[in-house]
Short mmCIF file of C-alpha atoms and ligand atoms in Angstrom, two decimals:
data_model
loop_
_atom_site.label_atom_id
_atom_site.label_comp_id
_atom_site.label_asym_id
_atom_site.label_seq_id
_atom_site.Cartn_x
_atom_site.Cartn_y
_atom_site.Cartn_z
CA UNK A 756 16.49 -14.05 -1.07
CA UNK A 757 16.22 -11.01 1.24
CA UNK A 758 18.42 -12.17 4.12
CA UNK A 759 20.09 -9.21 5.92
CA UNK A 760 17.68 -6.77 4.28
CA UNK A 761 15.13 -4.72 6.20
CA UNK A 762 11.69 -3.82 4.91
CA UNK A 763 9.57 -1.05 6.38
CA UNK A 764 5.90 -1.48 5.46
CA UNK A 765 3.54 1.35 6.40
CA UNK A 766 0.01 0.37 7.43
CA UNK A 767 1.07 -3.23 7.99
CA UNK A 768 -1.07 -4.21 10.99
CA UNK A 769 -3.86 -5.31 8.63
CA UNK A 770 -4.88 -6.26 5.10
CA UNK A 771 -2.52 -5.75 2.17
CA UNK A 772 0.33 -4.28 4.22
CA UNK A 773 0.39 -7.29 6.54
CA UNK A 774 0.24 -9.62 3.51
CA UNK A 775 3.24 -7.87 1.92
CA UNK A 776 5.16 -7.85 5.23
CA UNK A 777 4.64 -11.61 5.59
CA UNK A 778 5.67 -12.31 1.98
CA UNK A 779 8.89 -10.31 2.45
CA UNK A 780 9.52 -12.01 5.82
CA UNK A 781 9.08 -15.37 4.08
CA UNK A 782 12.12 -14.34 2.00
CA UNK A 783 14.01 -13.66 5.28
CA UNK A 784 13.74 -9.85 5.31
CA UNK A 785 13.55 -8.26 8.75
CA UNK A 786 10.37 -6.21 9.07
CA UNK A 787 9.48 -2.83 10.57
CA UNK A 788 5.73 -2.73 11.02
CA UNK A 789 3.55 0.36 11.30
CA UNK A 790 -0.16 1.01 11.72
CA UNK A 791 -2.94 0.94 14.28
CA UNK A 792 -5.26 -1.74 15.67
CA UNK A 793 -4.04 -5.27 16.43
CA UNK A 794 -0.32 -4.50 16.65
CA UNK A 795 0.56 -7.53 18.81
CA UNK A 796 -1.27 -9.91 16.45
CA UNK A 797 0.58 -8.53 13.41
CA UNK A 798 3.94 -8.70 15.22
CA UNK A 799 3.30 -12.33 16.18
CA UNK A 800 2.30 -13.34 12.63
CA UNK A 801 5.50 -11.86 11.17
CA UNK A 802 7.79 -13.07 13.99
CA UNK A 803 6.47 -16.61 13.43
CA UNK A 804 8.32 -16.50 10.09
CA UNK A 805 11.63 -16.37 11.97
CA UNK A 806 12.75 -12.81 11.24
CA UNK A 807 13.40 -9.78 13.44
CA UNK A 808 10.34 -7.58 13.83
CA UNK A 809 10.13 -3.93 14.88
CA UNK A 810 7.14 -1.65 15.19
CA UNK A 811 6.59 2.09 15.13
CA UNK A 812 3.18 3.64 15.69
CA UNK A 813 3.75 6.74 13.54
CA UNK A 814 0.59 8.42 12.27
CA UNK A 815 1.19 8.71 8.52
CA UNK A 816 -0.68 12.02 8.42
CA UNK A 817 2.05 13.59 10.58
CA UNK A 818 5.46 14.38 9.00
CA UNK A 819 7.17 14.60 12.41
CA UNK A 820 5.92 11.09 13.28
CA UNK A 821 7.22 9.81 9.93
CA UNK A 822 10.66 11.31 10.62
CA UNK A 823 10.69 9.61 14.03
CA UNK A 824 9.70 6.26 12.46
CA UNK A 825 12.43 6.42 9.83
CA UNK A 826 15.01 7.31 12.50
CA UNK A 827 13.80 4.41 14.69
CA UNK A 828 14.08 1.97 11.77
CA UNK A 829 17.62 3.14 11.01
CA UNK A 830 18.55 2.81 14.68
CA UNK A 831 17.07 -0.67 15.10
CA UNK A 832 18.09 -2.22 11.77
CA UNK A 833 20.89 0.02 10.43
CA UNK A 834 19.06 0.89 7.23
CA UNK A 835 15.75 0.52 5.39
CA UNK A 836 16.49 -1.45 2.19
CA UNK A 837 12.88 -1.96 1.12
CA UNK A 838 10.23 0.69 1.66
CA UNK A 839 6.60 -0.23 1.05
CA UNK A 840 4.28 2.76 1.11
CA UNK A 841 0.97 1.07 1.83
CA UNK A 842 -0.97 2.93 4.56
CA UNK A 843 -4.22 4.21 3.19
CA UNK A 844 -7.77 5.19 4.05
CA UNK A 845 -10.94 5.65 2.01
CA UNK A 846 -13.98 7.94 2.15
CA UNK A 847 -16.86 7.85 -0.28
CA UNK A 848 -19.09 10.87 -1.09
CA UNK A 849 -19.87 13.16 -4.03
CA UNK A 850 -17.48 16.13 -4.33
CA UNK A 851 -20.00 18.73 -3.26
CA UNK A 852 -20.63 16.78 -0.03
CA UNK A 853 -17.03 15.64 0.55
CA UNK A 854 -15.86 16.89 4.00
CA UNK A 855 -12.74 19.05 3.56
CA UNK A 856 -11.02 17.36 6.52
CA UNK A 857 -11.54 13.91 4.89
CA UNK A 858 -9.94 15.25 1.69
CA UNK A 859 -6.95 16.53 3.68
CA UNK A 860 -6.57 13.26 5.61
CA UNK A 861 -6.69 11.10 2.47
CA UNK A 862 -4.15 13.25 0.62
CA UNK A 863 -1.87 13.26 3.71
CA UNK A 864 -2.04 9.51 4.44
CA UNK A 865 -2.38 8.06 0.91
CA UNK A 866 0.02 10.43 -0.89
CA UNK A 867 2.08 12.92 1.13
CA UNK A 868 3.31 10.27 3.60
CA UNK A 869 5.00 8.46 0.70
CA UNK A 870 6.87 11.64 -0.26
CA UNK A 871 8.21 11.89 3.30
CA UNK A 872 9.20 8.22 3.70
CA UNK A 873 10.77 8.21 0.23
CA UNK A 874 12.83 11.38 0.73
CA UNK A 875 14.05 10.03 4.08
CA UNK A 876 14.83 6.50 2.83
CA UNK A 877 16.58 7.38 -0.43
CA UNK A 878 19.97 8.65 0.81
CA UNK A 879 20.88 5.37 2.59
CA UNK A 880 19.61 3.27 -0.35
CA UNK A 881 21.65 5.36 -2.79
CA UNK A 882 24.74 5.05 -0.59
CA UNK A 883 24.26 1.27 -0.42
CA UNK A 884 23.72 1.02 -4.19
CA UNK A 885 20.55 -1.05 -3.71
CA UNK A 886 17.00 -0.27 -2.69
CA UNK A 887 13.40 -1.05 -3.46
CA UNK A 888 10.50 1.37 -3.08
CA UNK A 889 7.08 -0.15 -3.66
CA UNK A 890 4.05 2.10 -3.62
CA UNK A 891 0.69 0.46 -3.06
CA UNK A 892 -1.45 2.54 -5.39
CA UNK A 893 -4.69 1.11 -6.81
CA UNK A 894 -6.61 0.73 -10.03
CA UNK A 895 -7.76 4.17 -8.90
CA UNK A 896 -4.25 5.38 -9.73
CA UNK A 897 -5.12 4.64 -13.37
CA UNK A 898 -8.88 5.06 -13.71
CA UNK A 899 -11.59 6.77 -11.67
CA UNK A 900 -14.77 5.82 -9.87
CA UNK A 901 -17.50 8.28 -8.86
CA UNK A 902 -17.58 9.43 -5.21
CA UNK A 903 -13.88 8.77 -4.61
CA UNK A 904 -12.40 12.17 -5.51
CA UNK A 905 -9.73 12.36 -2.81
CA UNK A 906 -8.75 8.69 -3.13
CA UNK A 907 -8.50 8.82 -6.93
CA UNK A 908 -6.52 12.08 -6.79
CA UNK A 909 -4.13 10.63 -4.19
CA UNK A 910 -3.67 7.35 -6.09
CA UNK A 911 -3.07 9.10 -9.43
CA UNK A 912 -0.57 11.25 -7.49
CA UNK A 913 1.31 8.28 -6.09
CA UNK A 914 1.62 6.73 -9.56
CA UNK A 915 3.23 10.02 -10.64
CA UNK A 916 5.52 10.03 -7.61
CA UNK A 917 6.50 6.44 -8.46
CA UNK A 918 7.61 7.48 -11.96
CA UNK A 919 9.64 10.47 -10.74
CA UNK A 920 11.34 8.38 -8.04
CA UNK A 921 12.18 5.73 -10.64
CA UNK A 922 13.59 8.29 -13.09
CA UNK A 923 15.72 10.10 -10.52
CA UNK A 924 17.33 6.76 -9.60
CA UNK A 925 17.37 5.17 -13.03
CA UNK A 926 21.16 4.77 -13.15
CA UNK A 927 21.60 3.33 -9.67
CA UNK A 928 20.37 0.19 -7.89
CA UNK A 929 17.28 1.79 -6.41
CA UNK A 930 14.02 0.95 -8.16
CA UNK A 931 10.54 2.30 -7.52
CA UNK A 932 7.35 0.68 -8.75
CA UNK A 933 3.64 0.78 -7.94
CA UNK A 934 1.17 -2.03 -7.35
CA UNK A 935 -2.39 -1.37 -8.50
CA UNK A 936 -4.88 -3.78 -6.93
CA UNK A 937 -8.52 -4.03 -7.85
CA UNK A 938 -10.85 -5.23 -5.08
CA UNK A 939 -9.11 -6.92 -2.13
CA UNK A 940 -11.34 -8.09 0.72
CA UNK A 941 -9.73 -6.17 3.60
CA UNK A 942 -11.37 -4.08 6.37
CA UNK A 943 -11.15 -1.05 4.02
CA UNK A 944 -13.34 -2.80 1.43
CA UNK A 945 -15.56 -4.64 3.92
CA UNK A 946 -16.90 -1.20 4.94
CA UNK A 947 -17.95 -0.63 1.30
CA UNK A 948 -19.53 -4.11 1.16
CA UNK A 949 -21.48 -3.32 4.35
CA UNK A 950 -22.68 0.00 2.91
CA UNK A 951 -23.87 -1.71 -0.27
CA UNK A 952 -25.65 -4.50 1.67
CA UNK A 953 -27.48 -1.88 3.71
CA UNK A 954 -28.32 0.41 0.77
CA UNK A 955 -29.70 -2.46 -1.35
CA UNK A 956 -31.16 -4.52 1.51
CA UNK A 957 -29.14 -7.59 0.50
CA UNK A 958 -26.88 -10.07 2.31
CA UNK A 959 -23.15 -9.65 2.78
CA UNK A 960 -22.39 -12.36 0.21
CA UNK A 961 -24.75 -10.81 -2.36
CA UNK A 962 -23.20 -7.38 -1.74
CA UNK A 963 -19.72 -8.81 -2.46
CA UNK A 964 -20.99 -10.23 -5.77
CA UNK A 965 -22.61 -6.91 -6.72
CA UNK A 966 -19.43 -4.99 -5.85
CA UNK A 967 -17.24 -7.31 -7.96
CA UNK A 968 -19.68 -7.43 -10.88
CA UNK A 969 -19.67 -3.61 -11.20
CA UNK A 970 -15.94 -3.41 -11.96
CA UNK A 971 -13.95 -6.64 -11.82
CA UNK A 972 -14.51 -9.06 -14.75
CA UNK A 973 -12.87 -12.02 -12.95
CA UNK A 974 -15.52 -11.73 -10.20
CA UNK A 975 -12.72 -12.60 -7.76
CA UNK A 976 -11.01 -10.60 -5.06
CA UNK A 977 -7.21 -10.28 -5.34
CA UNK A 978 -5.61 -11.52 -2.09
CA UNK A 979 -2.96 -9.88 0.13
CA UNK A 980 -0.85 -13.02 -0.43
CA UNK A 981 -0.90 -12.53 -4.23
CA UNK A 982 0.06 -8.87 -3.79
CA UNK A 983 2.85 -9.95 -1.44
CA UNK A 984 4.29 -12.20 -4.15
CA UNK A 985 4.32 -9.26 -6.59
CA UNK A 986 6.24 -7.22 -4.00
CA UNK A 987 8.72 -10.12 -3.67
CA UNK A 988 9.19 -10.09 -7.46
CA UNK A 989 9.91 -6.33 -7.40
CA UNK A 990 12.61 -7.07 -4.80
CA UNK A 991 14.21 -9.83 -6.88
CA UNK A 992 17.23 -9.54 -9.17
CA UNK A 993 14.94 -10.32 -12.12
CA UNK A 994 13.26 -6.95 -11.48
CA UNK A 995 16.53 -4.93 -11.47
CA UNK A 996 15.38 -3.06 -14.57
CA UNK A 997 11.69 -2.81 -13.77
CA UNK A 998 11.46 0.93 -13.08
CA UNK A 999 8.45 3.18 -12.74
CA UNK A 1000 5.72 0.69 -13.61
CA UNK A 1001 2.19 0.73 -12.22
CA UNK A 1002 1.30 -2.94 -12.27
CA UNK A 1003 -2.32 -3.98 -12.03
CA UNK A 1004 -3.58 -7.06 -10.17
CA UNK A 1005 -7.19 -6.26 -10.82
CA UNK A 1006 -9.00 -9.21 -12.45
CA UNK A 1007 -9.26 -7.26 -15.70
CA UNK A 1008 -10.78 -4.08 -14.21
CA UNK A 1009 -8.58 -1.69 -16.23
CA UNK A 1010 -8.51 -3.86 -19.36
CA UNK A 1011 -12.09 -2.83 -20.15
P1 NAD B 803 -6.73 -1.83 5.73
O1 NAD B 803 -7.73 -0.88 6.30
O2 NAD B 803 -6.89 -3.30 5.96
O3 NAD B 803 -5.27 -1.46 6.21
C1 NAD B 803 -4.83 -0.13 6.26
C2 NAD B 803 -3.60 -0.07 7.12
O4 NAD B 803 -3.19 1.30 7.20
C3 NAD B 803 -3.85 -0.53 8.55
O5 NAD B 803 -2.68 -1.17 9.03
C4 NAD B 803 -4.06 0.78 9.30
O6 NAD B 803 -3.78 0.70 10.70
C5 NAD B 803 -3.08 1.67 8.57
N1 NAD B 803 -3.36 3.09 8.70
C6 NAD B 803 -4.51 3.75 8.45
N2 NAD B 803 -4.35 5.06 8.74
C7 NAD B 803 -3.08 5.21 9.17
C8 NAD B 803 -2.31 6.32 9.61
N3 NAD B 803 -2.83 7.55 9.71
N4 NAD B 803 -1.03 6.08 9.99
C9 NAD B 803 -0.49 4.84 9.95
N5 NAD B 803 -1.17 3.77 9.53
C10 NAD B 803 -2.45 3.96 9.15
O7 NAD B 803 -6.69 -1.47 4.18
P2 NAD B 803 -6.08 -2.23 2.90
O8 NAD B 803 -7.23 -2.53 2.02
O9 NAD B 803 -5.14 -3.29 3.29
O10 NAD B 803 -5.32 -1.02 2.22
C11 NAD B 803 -3.91 -0.93 2.15
C12 NAD B 803 -3.54 -0.10 0.93
O11 NAD B 803 -4.01 -0.77 -0.24
C13 NAD B 803 -4.16 1.29 0.91
O12 NAD B 803 -3.23 2.22 0.42
C14 NAD B 803 -5.32 1.13 -0.06
O13 NAD B 803 -5.65 2.34 -0.68
C15 NAD B 803 -4.73 0.14 -1.04
N6 NAD B 803 -5.70 -0.58 -1.86
C16 NAD B 803 -6.65 -1.38 -1.28
C17 NAD B 803 -7.54 -2.03 -2.10
C18 NAD B 803 -8.60 -2.95 -1.56
O14 NAD B 803 -9.46 -3.39 -2.34
N7 NAD B 803 -8.60 -3.28 -0.28
C19 NAD B 803 -7.49 -1.88 -3.48
C20 NAD B 803 -6.51 -1.05 -4.02
C21 NAD B 803 -5.62 -0.42 -3.20
#
C-alpha cells in the first residue's frame, strides 16, 4: 500500500515508534529511524521487512538537529511522505517539586519537536498533493493524571497542534491526526511499573495489575503492533477524509 513512500518516525529505536515503523514497513514504506539506544537492533528489525532504512540521531530537544534530520531524510529518500511525531519522555512529580529543566525537556521533546518537523515536512507534502502526519499523543492529551503536569500539558498541546495542522491542510491531500494510547508496556511505562512495585513492596506482575486497574477498564496493555495498525489505517485511502481526530486506543480509559 505504501510502496515508494517514505516514513520518518521520531523516537523509533524502541517501543511505540519502532512498532509503528515496522507496521509502515510491512506496507512497503521506506523508513527513516530516529532515537537513541539500540539503533542497530532497530535498523535490523525494520530492514528485515525488505524496505530501505535510514537513521538520523537528531536530539528532538534541539531545533538545529531536527533541521539536519529533515534535510538528511530529503537527501536520502527525496521526500518525507509520512511523518510520525512519536519521540517522548516522561517525568512524574507534583508541580511544586517538578524540576524546571524536566518541564523544559518534556515540552521540547514531546511538543515543540513536532512543530519543527511539521513545519519542515509540510511544503514537500503540499507540493506532492499527498501527505500523512501522525502525532503520537496520549490519553493524557484528553484527560489528566496527577503528577504529570509537563506531560499532560505537552500532550494536550499536541492534540491542539494536530487540529490546526489538519485545518490548514483541509482542502489538500495532507491529513494530520493524533493517536491517544492508554498504557503500553514500553520502557517508558516499565519505569512507572518499577516505581510502583518499589513504593508498594509488590512484585512486577502485581504492580502491572495495580497500574492497569487504576485507569484502564480492559486491564490490558495496548501493544505497539496495534498502534502500528492504526497508523497504517491513517495512511490508507479510506482515511483520506479523517482530519484532526485524536483517536484513543486506551481500553476504555477515557470512556469513564
Ligand atoms: P520509549 O521510551 O520506549 O521510546 C521513546 C523513544 O523516543 C525512544 O526511541 C527514544 O530513544 C526516543 N527519544 C527519547 N528522547 C529523545 C530525544 N531527545 N530525541 C530523539 N529521540 C528521543 O517510549 P514509548 O512508550 O514507546 O513512547 C513513545 C511515545 O508514545 C511518546 O510520545 C509517549 O509519550 C507516547 N505514549 C506512550 C504510552 C505508553 O503507555 N507507553 C502511552 C501514551 C503515549
